[in-house]
JSON list of C-alpha atoms in Angstrom, two decimals:
[
{"chain": "A", "resi": 22, "resn": "UNK", "atom": "CA", "xyz": [-168.63, -52.60, -81.90]},
{"chain": "A", "resi": 23, "resn": "UNK", "atom": "CA", "xyz": [-166.90, -56.00, -81.04]},
{"chain": "A", "resi": 24, "resn": "UNK", "atom": "CA", "xyz": [-167.56, -57.38, -84.39]},
{"chain": "A", "resi": 25, "resn": "UNK", "atom": "CA", "xyz": [-165.97, -54.38, -86.16]},
{"chain": "A", "resi": 26, "resn": "UNK", "atom": "CA", "xyz": [-162.85, -54.95, -83.87]},
{"chain": "A", "resi": 27, "resn": "UNK", "atom": "CA", "xyz": [-162.64, -58.76, -84.68]},
{"chain": "A", "resi": 28, "resn": "UNK", "atom": "CA", "xyz": [-163.26, -57.94, -88.43]},
{"chain": "A", "resi": 29, "resn": "UNK", "atom": "CA", "xyz": [-160.35, -55.36, -88.41]},
{"chain": "A", "resi": 30, "resn": "UNK", "atom": "CA", "xyz": [-158.01, -57.85, -86.77]},
{"chain": "A", "resi": 31, "resn": "UNK", "atom": "CA", "xyz": [-158.89, -60.43, -89.58]},
{"chain": "A", "resi": 32, "resn": "UNK", "atom": "CA", "xyz": [-158.31, -57.77, -92.10]},
{"chain": "A", "resi": 33, "resn": "UNK", "atom": "CA", "xyz": [-154.90, -57.05, -90.51]},
{"chain": "A", "resi": 34, "resn": "UNK", "atom": "CA", "xyz": [-154.14, -60.76, -90.52]},
{"chain": "A", "resi": 35, "resn": "UNK", "atom": "CA", "xyz": [-154.97, -60.76, -94.28]},
{"chain": "A", "resi": 36, "resn": "UNK", "atom": "CA", "xyz": [-152.58, -57.79, -94.90]},
{"chain": "A", "resi": 37, "resn": "UNK", "atom": "CA", "xyz": [-149.86, -59.60, -92.95]},
{"chain": "A", "resi": 38, "resn": "UNK", "atom": "CA", "xyz": [-150.39, -62.76, -95.24]},
{"chain": "A", "resi": 39, "resn": "UNK", "atom": "CA", "xyz": [-150.14, -60.57, -98.46]},
{"chain": "A", "resi": 40, "resn": "UNK", "atom": "CA", "xyz": [-147.14, -58.73, -97.42]},
{"chain": "A", "resi": 41, "resn": "UNK", "atom": "CA", "xyz": [-145.26, -61.60, -95.83]},
{"chain": "A", "resi": 42, "resn": "UNK", "atom": "CA", "xyz": [-146.10, -65.20, -97.03]},
{"chain": "A", "resi": 43, "resn": "UNK", "atom": "CA", "xyz": [-145.26, -66.59, -93.42]},
{"chain": "A", "resi": 44, "resn": "UNK", "atom": "CA", "xyz": [-148.82, -66.19, -92.30]},
{"chain": "A", "resi": 45, "resn": "UNK", "atom": "CA", "xyz": [-150.83, -69.32, -93.64]},
{"chain": "A", "resi": 46, "resn": "UNK", "atom": "CA", "xyz": [-153.71, -68.60, -95.73]},
{"chain": "A", "resi": 47, "resn": "UNK", "atom": "CA", "xyz": [-155.83, -71.11, -93.51]},
{"chain": "A", "resi": 48, "resn": "UNK", "atom": "CA", "xyz": [-155.15, -68.84, -90.39]},
{"chain": "A", "resi": 49, "resn": "UNK", "atom": "CA", "xyz": [-156.68, -65.87, -92.53]},
{"chain": "A", "resi": 50, "resn": "UNK", "atom": "CA", "xyz": [-159.64, -67.86, -93.67]},
{"chain": "A", "resi": 51, "resn": "UNK", "atom": "CA", "xyz": [-160.28, -69.12, -90.02]},
{"chain": "A", "resi": 52, "resn": "UNK", "atom": "CA", "xyz": [-160.09, -65.42, -88.71]},
{"chain": "A", "resi": 53, "resn": "UNK", "atom": "CA", "xyz": [-162.59, -64.42, -91.32]},
{"chain": "A", "resi": 54, "resn": "UNK", "atom": "CA", "xyz": [-164.99, -67.18, -90.36]},
{"chain": "A", "resi": 55, "resn": "UNK", "atom": "CA", "xyz": [-164.62, -66.46, -86.58]},
{"chain": "A", "resi": 56, "resn": "UNK", "atom": "CA", "xyz": [-165.20, -62.74, -87.48]},
{"chain": "A", "resi": 57, "resn": "UNK", "atom": "CA", "xyz": [-168.40, -63.74, -89.14]},
{"chain": "A", "resi": 58, "resn": "UNK", "atom": "CA", "xyz": [-169.59, -65.87, -86.15]},
{"chain": "A", "resi": 59, "resn": "UNK", "atom": "CA", "xyz": [-168.89, -62.93, -83.83]},
{"chain": "A", "resi": 60, "resn": "UNK", "atom": "CA", "xyz": [-170.90, -60.67, -86.06]},
{"chain": "A", "resi": 61, "resn": "UNK", "atom": "CA", "xyz": [-173.89, -62.85, -86.20]},
{"chain": "A", "resi": 62, "resn": "UNK", "atom": "CA", "xyz": [-173.81, -63.20, -82.50]},
{"chain": "A", "resi": 63, "resn": "UNK", "atom": "CA", "xyz": [-173.62, -59.31, -82.14]},
{"chain": "A", "resi": 64, "resn": "UNK", "atom": "CA", "xyz": [-176.44, -58.69, -84.69]},
{"chain": "A", "resi": 65, "resn": "UNK", "atom": "CA", "xyz": [-179.25, -57.96, -82.33]},
{"chain": "A", "resi": 66, "resn": "UNK", "atom": "CA", "xyz": [-179.61, -55.33, -79.64]},
{"chain": "A", "resi": 67, "resn": "UNK", "atom": "CA", "xyz": [-182.12, -55.13, -77.16]},
{"chain": "A", "resi": 68, "resn": "UNK", "atom": "CA", "xyz": [-184.23, -51.91, -77.09]},
{"chain": "A", "resi": 69, "resn": "UNK", "atom": "CA", "xyz": [-187.06, -52.60, -74.74]},
{"chain": "A", "resi": 70, "resn": "UNK", "atom": "CA", "xyz": [-190.22, -54.50, -74.35]},
{"chain": "A", "resi": 71, "resn": "UNK", "atom": "CA", "xyz": [-194.03, -54.04, -75.03]},
{"chain": "A", "resi": 72, "resn": "UNK", "atom": "CA", "xyz": [-196.46, -55.33, -72.42]},
{"chain": "A", "resi": 73, "resn": "UNK", "atom": "CA", "xyz": [-200.12, -55.99, -73.00]},
{"chain": "A", "resi": 74, "resn": "UNK", "atom": "CA", "xyz": [-202.62, -56.55, -70.15]},
{"chain": "A", "resi": 75, "resn": "UNK", "atom": "CA", "xyz": [-205.55, -58.45, -70.72]},
{"chain": "A", "resi": 76, "resn": "UNK", "atom": "CA", "xyz": [-208.50, -58.71, -68.34]},
{"chain": "A", "resi": 77, "resn": "UNK", "atom": "CA", "xyz": [-210.36, -62.11, -68.34]},
{"chain": "A", "resi": 78, "resn": "UNK", "atom": "CA", "xyz": [-214.00, -62.54, -67.46]},
{"chain": "A", "resi": 79, "resn": "UNK", "atom": "CA", "xyz": [-213.23, -63.94, -64.04]},
{"chain": "A", "resi": 80, "resn": "UNK", "atom": "CA", "xyz": [-211.60, -60.61, -62.91]},
{"chain": "A", "resi": 81, "resn": "UNK", "atom": "CA", "xyz": [-208.08, -61.99, -63.48]},
{"chain": "A", "resi": 82, "resn": "UNK", "atom": "CA", "xyz": [-205.60, -60.08, -65.35]},
{"chain": "A", "resi": 83, "resn": "UNK", "atom": "CA", "xyz": [-202.89, -61.34, -67.34]},
{"chain": "A", "resi": 84, "resn": "UNK", "atom": "CA", "xyz": [-199.80, -59.41, -68.66]},
{"chain": "A", "resi": 85, "resn": "UNK", "atom": "CA", "xyz": [-197.86, -60.51, -71.71]},
{"chain": "A", "resi": 86, "resn": "UNK", "atom": "CA", "xyz": [-194.77, -58.89, -72.32]},
{"chain": "A", "resi": 87, "resn": "UNK", "atom": "CA", "xyz": [-192.71, -59.09, -75.78]},
{"chain": "A", "resi": 88, "resn": "UNK", "atom": "CA", "xyz": [-189.04, -58.18, -75.96]},
{"chain": "A", "resi": 89, "resn": "UNK", "atom": "CA", "xyz": [-188.10, -55.95, -78.96]},
{"chain": "A", "resi": 90, "resn": "UNK", "atom": "CA", "xyz": [-184.75, -56.05, -80.66]},
{"chain": "A", "resi": 91, "resn": "UNK", "atom": "CA", "xyz": [-183.16, -53.92, -83.17]},
{"chain": "A", "resi": 92, "resn": "UNK", "atom": "CA", "xyz": [-180.56, -54.93, -85.87]},
{"chain": "A", "resi": 93, "resn": "UNK", "atom": "CA", "xyz": [-177.16, -53.32, -85.61]},
{"chain": "A", "resi": 94, "resn": "UNK", "atom": "CA", "xyz": [-176.03, -52.04, -88.85]},
{"chain": "A", "resi": 95, "resn": "UNK", "atom": "CA", "xyz": [-172.38, -52.16, -88.09]},
{"chain": "A", "resi": 96, "resn": "UNK", "atom": "CA", "xyz": [-172.65, -55.86, -87.06]},
{"chain": "A", "resi": 97, "resn": "UNK", "atom": "CA", "xyz": [-174.60, -56.66, -90.27]},
{"chain": "A", "resi": 98, "resn": "UNK", "atom": "CA", "xyz": [-171.90, -54.90, -92.44]},
{"chain": "A", "resi": 99, "resn": "UNK", "atom": "CA", "xyz": [-169.19, -56.75, -90.70]},
{"chain": "A", "resi": 100, "resn": "UNK", "atom": "CA", "xyz": [-171.00, -60.02, -91.05]},
{"chain": "A", "resi": 101, "resn": "UNK", "atom": "CA", "xyz": [-171.49, -59.42, -94.96]},
{"chain": "A", "resi": 102, "resn": "UNK", "atom": "CA", "xyz": [-167.95, -58.32, -95.25]},
{"chain": "A", "resi": 103, "resn": "UNK", "atom": "CA", "xyz": [-166.48, -61.21, -93.29]},
{"chain": "A", "resi": 104, "resn": "UNK", "atom": "CA", "xyz": [-168.33, -63.83, -95.37]},
{"chain": "A", "resi": 105, "resn": "UNK", "atom": "CA", "xyz": [-167.18, -62.02, -98.62]},
{"chain": "A", "resi": 106, "resn": "UNK", "atom": "CA", "xyz": [-163.63, -61.93, -97.45]},
{"chain": "A", "resi": 107, "resn": "UNK", "atom": "CA", "xyz": [-163.66, -65.55, -96.32]},
{"chain": "A", "resi": 108, "resn": "UNK", "atom": "CA", "xyz": [-164.88, -66.61, -99.66]},
{"chain": "A", "resi": 109, "resn": "UNK", "atom": "CA", "xyz": [-162.25, -64.61, -101.35]},
{"chain": "A", "resi": 110, "resn": "UNK", "atom": "CA", "xyz": [-159.61, -66.13, -99.31]},
{"chain": "A", "resi": 111, "resn": "UNK", "atom": "CA", "xyz": [-160.93, -69.52, -100.00]},
{"chain": "A", "resi": 112, "resn": "UNK", "atom": "CA", "xyz": [-161.05, -68.78, -103.83]},
{"chain": "A", "resi": 113, "resn": "UNK", "atom": "CA", "xyz": [-157.33, -67.66, -103.67]},
{"chain": "A", "resi": 114, "resn": "UNK", "atom": "CA", "xyz": [-156.68, -71.10, -102.05]},
{"chain": "A", "resi": 115, "resn": "UNK", "atom": "CA", "xyz": [-158.43, -72.94, -104.70]},
{"chain": "A", "resi": 116, "resn": "UNK", "atom": "CA", "xyz": [-156.95, -71.12, -107.62]},
{"chain": "A", "resi": 117, "resn": "UNK", "atom": "CA", "xyz": [-153.44, -71.57, -106.06]},
{"chain": "A", "resi": 118, "resn": "UNK", "atom": "CA", "xyz": [-153.84, -75.23, -105.58]},
{"chain": "A", "resi": 119, "resn": "UNK", "atom": "CA", "xyz": [-155.29, -75.54, -109.25]},
{"chain": "A", "resi": 120, "resn": "UNK", "atom": "CA", "xyz": [-152.17, -73.93, -110.57]},
{"chain": "A", "resi": 121, "resn": "UNK", "atom": "CA", "xyz": [-149.91, -76.16, -108.34]},
{"chain": "A", "resi": 122, "resn": "UNK", "atom": "CA", "xyz": [-151.66, -79.14, -109.87]},
{"chain": "A", "resi": 123, "resn": "UNK", "atom": "CA", "xyz": [-151.45, -77.81, -113.51]},
{"chain": "A", "resi": 124, "resn": "UNK", "atom": "CA", "xyz": [-147.79, -77.28, -112.98]},
{"chain": "A", "resi": 125, "resn": "UNK", "atom": "CA", "xyz": [-146.70, -80.70, -111.69]},
{"chain": "A", "resi": 126, "resn": "UNK", "atom": "CA", "xyz": [-148.63, -82.12, -108.65]},
{"chain": "A", "resi": 127, "resn": "UNK", "atom": "CA", "xyz": [-151.31, -81.26, -106.22]},
{"chain": "A", "resi": 128, "resn": "UNK", "atom": "CA", "xyz": [-149.06, -81.26, -103.04]},
{"chain": "A", "resi": 129, "resn": "UNK", "atom": "CA", "xyz": [-146.01, -79.52, -104.49]}
]
């Protein structure tokens, strides 16, 4: 759920950049990169554990427990979308810099 909220905020920042050029494109790229980091951290959800008890020859018992996790689909979707949008924003930055270089200088 957190990953979708952060992704939504990054999309809102992108819309603010597209509507009003005062928001720098680097902020938008950083927001999508941060959104992908949050989604990657939110990818697994604990669903329980499975324990196996093993009886040794000497009468000692040993229990080994393994935690089980499930993949959150919404976090996976937010991760893929965040990476895609970050690449799109970086592509726009690259194309804009190439066009500025063709028209008279890299830093203009």
